[in-house]
XYZ file of C-alpha atoms in Angstrom:
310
model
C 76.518 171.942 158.981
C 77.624 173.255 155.547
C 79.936 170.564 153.723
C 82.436 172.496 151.602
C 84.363 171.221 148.908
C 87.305 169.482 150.785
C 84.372 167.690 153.214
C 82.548 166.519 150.068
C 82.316 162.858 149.779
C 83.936 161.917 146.342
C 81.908 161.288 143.366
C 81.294 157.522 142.285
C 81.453 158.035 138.610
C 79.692 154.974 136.655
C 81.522 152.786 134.617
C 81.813 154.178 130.754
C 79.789 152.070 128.687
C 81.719 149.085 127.205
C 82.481 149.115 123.532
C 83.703 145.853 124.386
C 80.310 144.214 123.021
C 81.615 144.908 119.180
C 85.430 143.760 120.074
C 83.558 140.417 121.872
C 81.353 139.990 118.928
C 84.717 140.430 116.734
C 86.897 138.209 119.001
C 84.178 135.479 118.745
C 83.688 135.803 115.140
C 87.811 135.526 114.269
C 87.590 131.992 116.710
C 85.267 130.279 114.886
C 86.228 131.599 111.538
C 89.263 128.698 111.425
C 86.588 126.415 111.791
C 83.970 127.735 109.762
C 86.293 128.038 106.878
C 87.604 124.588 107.249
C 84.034 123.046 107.190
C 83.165 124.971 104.229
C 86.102 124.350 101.995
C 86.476 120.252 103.220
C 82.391 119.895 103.097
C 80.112 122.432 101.770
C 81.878 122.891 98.459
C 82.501 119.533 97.679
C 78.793 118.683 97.934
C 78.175 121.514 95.550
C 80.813 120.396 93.896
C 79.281 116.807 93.186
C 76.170 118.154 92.769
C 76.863 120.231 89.984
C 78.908 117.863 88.395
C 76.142 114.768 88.660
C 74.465 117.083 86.378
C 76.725 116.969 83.771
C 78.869 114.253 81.592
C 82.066 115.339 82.577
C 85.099 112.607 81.946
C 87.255 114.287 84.378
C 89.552 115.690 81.658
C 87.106 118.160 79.265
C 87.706 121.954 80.486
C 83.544 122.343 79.761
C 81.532 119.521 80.881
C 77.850 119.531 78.961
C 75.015 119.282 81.175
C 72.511 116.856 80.355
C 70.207 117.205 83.883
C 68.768 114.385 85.432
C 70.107 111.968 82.884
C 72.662 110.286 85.234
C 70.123 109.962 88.016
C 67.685 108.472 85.537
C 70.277 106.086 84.274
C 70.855 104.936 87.969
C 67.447 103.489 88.180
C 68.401 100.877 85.263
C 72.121 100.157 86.437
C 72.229 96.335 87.580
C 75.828 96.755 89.108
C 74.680 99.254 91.197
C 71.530 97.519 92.231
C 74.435 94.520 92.990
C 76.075 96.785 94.928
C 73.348 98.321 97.033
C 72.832 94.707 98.088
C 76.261 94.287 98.804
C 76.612 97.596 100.925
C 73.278 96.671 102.808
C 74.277 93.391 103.986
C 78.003 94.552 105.027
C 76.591 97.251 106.951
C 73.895 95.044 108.773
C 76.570 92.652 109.580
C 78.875 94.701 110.253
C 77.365 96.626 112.540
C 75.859 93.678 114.392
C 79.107 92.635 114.826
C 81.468 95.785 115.559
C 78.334 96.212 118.302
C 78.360 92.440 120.028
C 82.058 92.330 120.135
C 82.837 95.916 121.387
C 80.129 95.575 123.917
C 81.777 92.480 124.849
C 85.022 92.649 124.739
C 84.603 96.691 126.885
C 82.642 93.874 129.706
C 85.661 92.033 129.717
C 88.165 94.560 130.268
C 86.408 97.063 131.927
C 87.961 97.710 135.124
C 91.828 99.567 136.306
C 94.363 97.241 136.262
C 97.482 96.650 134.404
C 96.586 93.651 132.407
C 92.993 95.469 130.812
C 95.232 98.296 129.753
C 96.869 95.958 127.528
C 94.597 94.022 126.325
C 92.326 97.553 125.380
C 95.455 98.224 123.627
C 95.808 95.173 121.716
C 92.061 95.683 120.922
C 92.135 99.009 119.899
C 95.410 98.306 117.588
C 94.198 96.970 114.220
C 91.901 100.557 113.665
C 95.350 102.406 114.114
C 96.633 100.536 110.982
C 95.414 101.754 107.422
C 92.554 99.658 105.732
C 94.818 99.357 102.765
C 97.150 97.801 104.853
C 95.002 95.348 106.541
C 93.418 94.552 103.001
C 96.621 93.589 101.581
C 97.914 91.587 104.973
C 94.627 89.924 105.167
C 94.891 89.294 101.376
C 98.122 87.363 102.264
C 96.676 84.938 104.984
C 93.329 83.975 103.480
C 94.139 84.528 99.398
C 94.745 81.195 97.227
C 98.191 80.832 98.194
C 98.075 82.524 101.236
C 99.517 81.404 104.224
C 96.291 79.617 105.419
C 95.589 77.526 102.389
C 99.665 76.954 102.574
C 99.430 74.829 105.798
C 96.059 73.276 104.248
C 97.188 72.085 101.443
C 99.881 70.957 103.135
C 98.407 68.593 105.833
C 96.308 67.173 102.857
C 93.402 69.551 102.852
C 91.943 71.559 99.607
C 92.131 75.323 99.268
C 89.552 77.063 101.358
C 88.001 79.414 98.653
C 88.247 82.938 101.295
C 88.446 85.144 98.609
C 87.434 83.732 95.230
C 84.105 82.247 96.110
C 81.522 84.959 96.125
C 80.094 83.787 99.082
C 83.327 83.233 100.767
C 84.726 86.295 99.962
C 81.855 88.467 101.173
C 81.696 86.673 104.320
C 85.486 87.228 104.616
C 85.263 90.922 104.055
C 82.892 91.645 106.357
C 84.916 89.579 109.240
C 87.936 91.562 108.184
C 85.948 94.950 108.650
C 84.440 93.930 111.813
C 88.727 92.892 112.924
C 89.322 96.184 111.993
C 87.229 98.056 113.358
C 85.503 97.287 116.548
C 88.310 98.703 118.880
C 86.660 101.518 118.443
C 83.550 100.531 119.585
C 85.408 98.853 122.785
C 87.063 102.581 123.809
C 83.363 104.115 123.209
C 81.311 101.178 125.124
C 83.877 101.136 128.255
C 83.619 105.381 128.490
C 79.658 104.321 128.653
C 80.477 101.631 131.638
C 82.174 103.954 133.236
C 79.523 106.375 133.462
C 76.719 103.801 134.759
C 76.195 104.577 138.394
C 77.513 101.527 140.840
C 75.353 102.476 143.172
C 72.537 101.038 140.844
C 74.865 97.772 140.481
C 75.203 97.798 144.160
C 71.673 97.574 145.350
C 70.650 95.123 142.412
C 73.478 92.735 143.627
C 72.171 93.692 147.548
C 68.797 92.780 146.127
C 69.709 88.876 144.917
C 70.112 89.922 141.160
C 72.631 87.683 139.280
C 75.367 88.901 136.812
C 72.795 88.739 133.693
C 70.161 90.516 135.508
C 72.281 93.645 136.686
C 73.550 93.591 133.311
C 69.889 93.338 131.455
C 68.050 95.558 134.019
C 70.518 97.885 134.728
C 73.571 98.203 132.458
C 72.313 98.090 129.316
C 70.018 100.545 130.113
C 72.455 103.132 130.840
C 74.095 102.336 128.238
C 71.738 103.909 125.724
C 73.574 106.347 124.930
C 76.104 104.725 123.823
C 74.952 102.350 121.979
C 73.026 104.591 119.602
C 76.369 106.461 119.294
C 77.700 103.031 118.296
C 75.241 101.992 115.889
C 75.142 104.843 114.135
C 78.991 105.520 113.799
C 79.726 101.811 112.365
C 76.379 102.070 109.962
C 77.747 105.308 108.594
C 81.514 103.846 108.414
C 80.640 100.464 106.545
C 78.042 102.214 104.427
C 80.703 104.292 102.497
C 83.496 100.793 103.035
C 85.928 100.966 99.432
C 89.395 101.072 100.713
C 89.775 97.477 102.217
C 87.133 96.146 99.027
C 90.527 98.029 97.144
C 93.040 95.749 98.660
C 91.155 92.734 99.946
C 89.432 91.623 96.822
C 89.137 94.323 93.993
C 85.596 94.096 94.364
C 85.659 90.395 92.797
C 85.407 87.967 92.042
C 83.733 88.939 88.752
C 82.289 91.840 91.117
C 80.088 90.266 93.616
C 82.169 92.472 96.609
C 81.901 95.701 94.960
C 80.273 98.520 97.760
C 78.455 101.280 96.589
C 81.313 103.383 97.477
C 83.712 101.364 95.138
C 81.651 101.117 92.591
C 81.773 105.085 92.268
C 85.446 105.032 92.320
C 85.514 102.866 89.653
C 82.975 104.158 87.711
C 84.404 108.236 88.110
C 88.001 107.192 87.610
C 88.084 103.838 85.338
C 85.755 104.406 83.098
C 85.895 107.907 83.101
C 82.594 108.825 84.076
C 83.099 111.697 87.163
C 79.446 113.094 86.008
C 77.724 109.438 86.700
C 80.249 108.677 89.469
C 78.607 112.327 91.240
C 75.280 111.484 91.019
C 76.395 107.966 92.787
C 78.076 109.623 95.129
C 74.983 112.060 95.893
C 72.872 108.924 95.823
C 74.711 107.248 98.462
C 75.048 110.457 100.658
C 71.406 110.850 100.728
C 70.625 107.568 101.709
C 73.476 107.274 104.491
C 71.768 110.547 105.918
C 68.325 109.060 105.875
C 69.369 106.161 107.418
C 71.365 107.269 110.061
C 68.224 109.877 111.168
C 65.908 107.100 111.031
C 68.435 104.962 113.418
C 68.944 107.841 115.542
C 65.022 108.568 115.930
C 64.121 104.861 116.446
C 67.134 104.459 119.285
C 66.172 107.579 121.245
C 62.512 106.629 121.150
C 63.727 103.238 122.818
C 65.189 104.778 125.111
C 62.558 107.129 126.331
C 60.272 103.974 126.344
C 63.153 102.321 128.401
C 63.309 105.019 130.855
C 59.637 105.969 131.512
């Protein structure tokens, strides 16, 4: 049987060839370009920025700033204030982040759980972060300075002024409370998202198998909660590490400078005394060292981890 023309079955003709790789590759590019332009403008060139000028002398008003190399780095190595300071922003962030960790881990135990009264109370927790450190500084400032309204109802019931903020002791031990207020509703949101991921099956069949309350939590819990805590540690060492805006308002870095951070200090230094060029290389100092140290945290916490889980 001949098939003629009309009989013939039709012809499948393939697909063209996309272009559409090109316009994908162009669609893709113009999504992330919002992003990548953001990054570099708000990150990359600042750090070049402060690189370039940590190099120099510059006094923040000159139009050419000389460059004089490593002299500001060199001059770092001899600065007492900042060697104060270091010590200063290494015990607030040790603190600190012990405490943001204990009391966001417990306070997420305690209201971990649907119901009408933990949504509150993780509201009330998480409130104080909304509020500006400035703000908390000064309100803080107003309770626990001399003639605050602590010391008020002291002195008034015959007691003597409670030094908060103008012993150096007092104060630094008062700062760092006041960061860890501040702060650790964050850590509460971040621990109870971890809870909620932990597997109650697990919880289940420890309970089935006579485990008490600090057992389930020891063997099991925390465990799964790895993850989260690393996230934790790392976010409030980073935070507290670069801490100036509350020092601003809560003390002023006194008294006679024993609260100064690192991170106030270069304010002061760039835009006091006038010294941007010294005030960069402080700021690259500081950068470095936060980056170093928050590796080092991450590598040690995921090695625990793996050692936990094998």
């Amino acid at each position: 049987m001949t098939l003629t023309r009309e009989h013939a079955p039709p012809v499948v003709q393939a697909p063209a060839r996309r272009r559409g790789r090109s316009h994908d590759g162009w669609a893709n590019t113009l999504m992330v370009a919002p992003a990548t332009i953001l990054y570099t403008v708000m990150l990359i060139v600042p750090v070049g920025l402060a690189l370039y000028l940590s190099l120099t002398d510059w006094d923040g008003f000159s139009a050419n700033p000389a460059f004089v190399g490593a002299a500001n780095y060199l001059d770092l190595m001899d600065d007492p204030e900042l060697r104060r300071a270091s010590l200063v922003t290494l015990l607030v962030a040790v603190a600190g982040t012990a405490g943001l960790n204990l009391l966001g881990l417990g306070f997420a135990l305690l209201v971990n759980g649907a119901s009408r009264a933990n949504t509150f109370f993780r509201i009330v927790l998480f409130y104080p972060h909304v509020l500006s450190a400035l703000v908390v500084g000064f309100l803080w400032s107003a309770i626990l300075g001399t003639g605050g309204a602590v010391n008020n109802l002291v002195t008034t019931w015959g007691g003597e002024v409670i030094p908060f903020l103008s012993d150096p002791t007092w104060a630094t031990v008062t700062m760092i409370a006041v960061l860890v207020w501040a702060g650790f509703g964050v850590n509460v949101v971040l621990y109870l998202a971890g809870l909620q991921a932990v597997p109650h099956s697990l919880i289940e069949a420890a309970r089935i198998d006579g485990a008490t309350r600090w057992q389930v939590f020891r063997n099991v819990t925390l465990p799964a909660l790895g993850p989260s805590v690393t996230v934790n540690i790392v976010l409030s060492l980073v935070t507290l590490l670069k801490t100036y805006d509350l020092v601003v308002s809560l003390t002023a870095g006194g008294p006679a400078g024993q609260t100064q951070t690192v991170a106030y200090l270069i304010l002061w230094n760039s835009f006091h005394d006038a010294r941007l060029g010294f005030g960069s290389a402080q700021s690259v100092l500081l950068m470095l060292v936060t980056g170093a140290l928050a590796f080092v945290v991450t590598k040690l916490r995921r090695r625990g981890e793996l050692a936990v889980h094998q």
